[in-house]
XYZ file of C-alpha atoms in Angstrom:
315
model
C -33.512 30.291 221.509
C -30.626 28.121 220.014
C -27.436 27.851 222.203
C -23.599 27.194 221.430
C -20.680 27.417 223.240
C -17.647 29.367 221.434
C -14.256 29.662 222.780
C -13.900 32.510 220.137
C -17.079 34.415 218.830
C -17.947 32.886 215.621
C -21.253 34.019 213.746
C -23.873 31.356 212.828
C -24.032 31.043 208.776
C -26.787 29.992 206.709
C -26.937 25.872 206.773
C -25.723 25.819 210.160
C -27.590 24.723 213.088
C -29.766 27.371 214.986
C -29.519 29.839 211.741
C -33.130 30.530 211.448
C -33.738 30.618 215.256
C -35.340 33.959 216.524
C -32.506 34.342 219.286
C -28.638 33.143 218.923
C -26.824 32.274 222.349
C -23.196 32.657 222.387
C -21.724 31.114 225.601
C -18.388 30.467 227.142
C -17.895 26.874 227.522
C -18.068 25.299 230.862
C -18.883 28.571 232.378
C -22.514 28.979 233.949
C -22.995 32.537 233.015
C -25.746 34.403 234.945
C -25.315 37.374 232.967
C -26.583 38.385 229.443
C -25.937 40.953 226.741
C -28.861 40.837 224.265
C -28.248 42.694 220.993
C -31.745 43.911 218.981
C -31.036 45.122 215.383
C -33.279 48.232 213.850
C -35.246 48.606 210.824
C -33.820 46.961 208.005
C -30.852 45.426 209.872
C -29.708 41.518 210.272
C -28.485 39.793 213.240
C -24.766 39.994 212.680
C -24.450 42.153 209.577
C -25.746 45.369 211.810
C -23.337 45.348 214.822
C -19.958 44.534 212.951
C -17.118 43.479 215.624
C -19.046 44.950 218.634
C -20.666 41.537 219.793
C -17.634 39.558 219.624
C -15.576 42.328 221.531
C -17.921 42.474 224.443
C -17.873 38.449 224.277
C -14.143 38.414 224.642
C -14.322 41.476 227.252
C -17.075 40.256 229.339
C -15.859 36.595 230.337
C -18.723 36.847 233.173
C -21.518 37.419 230.241
C -23.062 35.358 227.352
C -24.047 37.276 224.176
C -27.244 36.826 222.378
C -28.515 38.245 219.111
C -32.111 38.602 218.362
C -33.500 38.623 214.591
C -36.819 39.682 213.151
C -38.027 40.475 210.075
C -37.584 43.992 209.011
C -37.243 46.692 206.246
C -37.144 44.614 202.684
C -37.908 41.245 204.226
C -40.948 42.906 206.112
C -43.019 44.372 202.915
C -45.397 41.353 202.703
C -48.003 41.432 205.320
C -47.378 37.848 206.383
C -43.857 38.256 206.757
C -43.744 41.023 209.377
C -44.644 40.444 213.184
C -45.910 43.605 214.952
C -43.493 44.957 217.344
C -45.602 44.435 220.514
C -45.558 40.872 219.594
C -41.951 40.750 219.309
C -41.791 42.791 222.631
C -43.764 39.992 224.159
C -41.738 37.117 222.436
C -38.789 38.597 224.203
C -40.009 39.049 227.371
C -40.951 35.461 227.429
C -37.477 34.333 226.595
C -35.903 36.409 229.235
C -38.386 35.385 231.771
C -37.643 31.406 230.834
C -33.842 31.354 230.313
C -31.393 30.979 232.895
C -30.080 34.579 233.309
C -30.346 36.857 236.401
C -28.909 39.861 234.772
C -29.613 41.039 231.140
C -28.429 43.931 229.551
C -30.624 45.037 226.326
C -28.736 47.035 223.626
C -30.575 48.356 220.735
C -29.799 50.148 217.803
C -32.447 52.613 216.156
C -35.639 50.961 215.895
C -34.160 48.099 217.989
C -33.927 50.442 221.227
C -37.712 51.012 220.810
C -38.203 47.246 220.826
C -35.754 47.000 223.766
C -37.888 49.844 226.026
C -41.212 48.014 224.737
C -39.679 44.758 226.430
C -39.416 46.517 229.517
C -42.833 48.099 229.447
C -44.274 44.552 228.627
C -42.537 43.012 231.769
C -43.611 45.814 233.993
C -47.258 45.970 233.184
C -47.629 41.861 232.637
C -46.106 41.447 235.909
C -44.621 38.278 234.623
C -42.599 35.881 237.283
C -39.701 33.893 236.730
C -39.776 30.384 237.976
C -38.327 31.555 241.255
C -41.187 33.588 241.641
C -39.304 36.875 241.355
C -40.611 39.553 238.921
C -38.932 39.018 235.467
C -38.706 42.911 235.465
C -35.954 42.740 237.899
C -33.789 40.905 235.431
C -33.143 43.845 233.268
C -29.999 44.988 234.621
C -29.894 48.059 232.068
C -30.657 49.577 228.861
C -28.397 50.967 226.234
C -29.748 52.693 223.339
C -27.795 53.417 220.499
C -29.178 56.185 217.622
C -32.598 55.131 218.872
C -35.502 57.582 217.834
C -37.122 57.705 221.498
C -39.603 60.443 219.906
C -40.168 59.132 216.449
C -37.829 60.493 213.471
C -38.822 63.333 210.919
C -37.033 61.589 208.304
C -39.929 58.936 207.991
C -42.018 60.004 205.116
C -45.879 58.810 204.950
C -45.321 56.693 202.045
C -42.772 54.401 203.833
C -45.062 54.026 206.895
C -47.720 53.157 204.927
C -45.692 50.071 203.843
C -45.047 48.357 207.042
C -46.772 48.371 210.423
C -42.942 48.335 212.362
C -42.247 51.445 210.262
C -44.913 53.491 211.252
C -43.891 53.251 214.967
C -40.761 55.468 213.974
C -42.974 58.669 213.198
C -42.537 61.566 215.020
C -44.254 61.071 218.091
C -46.244 58.170 217.247
C -48.573 56.579 219.606
C -46.260 53.647 220.391
C -43.212 55.849 221.169
C -45.246 58.186 223.087
C -46.772 55.310 225.269
C -43.037 54.053 225.940
C -41.754 57.522 226.719
C -44.889 57.694 229.420
C -44.239 54.751 230.756
C -40.545 55.548 231.250
C -41.006 58.866 232.583
C -43.641 57.809 235.241
C -42.830 54.455 236.397
C -38.838 53.640 235.911
C -35.723 55.403 237.254
C -33.666 55.367 234.265
C -30.672 57.242 236.043
C -30.133 53.887 238.443
C -29.696 56.402 241.446
C -33.102 56.358 242.758
C -34.093 52.528 243.370
C -35.385 53.556 246.831
C -37.654 56.306 245.403
C -41.259 55.537 246.006
C -42.223 57.372 243.180
C -40.881 54.868 240.698
C -41.896 51.101 240.381
C -38.141 49.726 239.296
C -34.592 51.253 238.869
C -33.064 50.350 235.055
C -30.008 52.177 234.573
C -30.222 53.501 230.868
C -27.771 55.191 228.440
C -28.040 56.689 224.891
C -25.056 56.778 222.234
C -25.327 59.677 219.867
C -23.972 59.926 216.416
C -22.843 63.641 215.596
C -23.262 62.836 211.801
C -26.339 60.774 212.199
C -28.795 62.231 209.643
C -31.869 59.961 210.491
C -32.277 60.695 214.228
C -31.506 64.133 215.850
C -29.723 64.574 219.127
C -32.978 65.507 220.983
C -34.921 62.053 220.038
C -32.091 60.133 220.862
C -31.122 61.545 224.117
C -34.739 61.875 225.491
C -35.144 62.052 228.947
C -31.483 60.935 229.766
C -28.997 62.808 231.749
C -25.956 63.916 230.577
C -23.533 61.594 232.142
C -25.857 58.980 230.679
C -25.270 59.908 227.076
C -22.092 59.564 225.059
C -21.622 61.590 221.891
C -19.279 60.323 219.237
C -18.320 60.996 215.461
C -20.363 58.467 213.900
C -23.309 58.029 211.209
C -26.650 56.194 212.086
C -24.868 53.082 210.833
C -21.274 53.284 211.797
C -22.025 53.979 215.482
C -22.733 50.456 216.246
C -19.707 49.250 214.328
C -16.449 50.160 216.316
C -13.423 50.196 214.631
C -10.887 48.621 217.333
C -11.349 48.582 221.360
C -9.965 51.837 221.502
C -12.959 53.139 220.078
C -14.547 55.884 222.418
C -18.089 54.578 222.016
C -17.092 50.884 222.331
C -14.723 51.653 225.917
C -17.814 53.918 227.282
C -20.444 51.164 226.208
C -18.340 48.437 227.788
C -17.789 50.381 230.922
C -21.457 51.106 231.344
C -22.292 47.411 230.958
C -20.079 46.673 233.450
C -21.479 48.987 235.983
C -25.006 47.738 235.272
C -23.885 44.275 236.144
C -21.946 45.021 239.455
C -24.856 47.411 240.238
C -27.449 44.477 239.715
C -25.225 42.317 241.713
C -24.850 44.252 244.486
C -28.331 45.358 244.613
C -29.869 42.027 244.276
C -31.216 41.892 247.940
C -32.318 45.369 248.026
C -34.200 44.862 244.573
C -35.675 41.781 245.345
C -36.272 41.885 249.237
C -39.807 41.935 249.096
C -40.471 38.703 247.097
C -37.698 36.967 249.088
C -38.606 38.405 252.600
C -42.387 37.065 251.826
C -41.298 33.455 250.753
C -38.743 32.982 253.345
C -41.154 33.873 256.164
C -43.544 32.006 254.505
C -41.710 28.523 254.299
C -39.393 29.354 256.913
C -38.158 26.152 258.819
C -36.820 28.250 261.986
C -38.877 28.978 265.115
C -41.578 31.538 263.863
C -40.470 34.017 266.652
C -37.940 35.076 264.085
C -38.337 36.530 260.554
C -36.231 37.612 257.673
C -35.362 41.320 257.464
C -32.626 43.407 255.913
C -29.725 45.348 257.715
C -28.375 48.461 257.172
C -25.629 46.914 254.801
C -28.627 45.686 252.663
C -28.099 42.075 253.709
C -30.671 39.368 254.312
C -30.523 38.517 258.445
C -32.742 36.663 260.674
C -34.176 38.854 263.574
C -36.308 38.285 266.468
C -40.098 38.757 266.148
C -41.608 38.575 269.866
C -45.142 39.179 268.008
C -45.148 35.811 266.332
C -46.195 32.669 267.937
C -44.313 29.377 268.000
C -45.461 26.425 266.821
């Protein structure tokens, strides 16, 4: 990961430091951002070219968040077997970056296959059980996911001949094993509405949103809105490519995405105590310097408080 500080969002061009890094991080100077907006391009995409002005707009309109762009070889850059990395391995790499980075709230934005990669990162974090340096499960750092023209059930457009050319293109086939496993994980283990954080049926709550292009001829509406409630979806007059390139800040898709990202960060901040209570209580009670007749709990306002515990013995 290469970090740079920008007063104005400026893409890194070939020959500049960090150009070849998998992840380029744009930070506001002098601000210790704890929020991160992470962009994942799709099949045949590029780090900056895919998104147009979208990363720059969000960098300027979210002064409390850094913006990162991930790059991986796909499309014509991945035709040689030695140049392509399996999508599962890319997800593991990203999961490790999120675990080791100094960000506590991360929103993933994926376009097309990049959305599938975003879901694969969540699945890897959930199944690996990885923990950050503060011993909090890394999955708790994912504040939200935005899927833009993402074929969650695969795409009918993928012909067999192209699927045979590269491993990562095969995952885009309709009901491929890879996307089916992701769908099953999200259905059974993750509250994607963000409204059932305390529901015992789900292991984690991650608000997930979808942006659908009404002129998208590559991904149909059913596939791009799979398992999303109506208020989690935004329909816009856009093609598969133009959907991620807002023409201005007044663009309907951009205004909606900005609002959802801000909601994700606000909800994650407000719910930190509730989401991480088990880990914090365990650690605090284990190493508490206070008399052992007290223990850490959570009150009706979801705040951490010390309460009397007569069942404990004093030292």
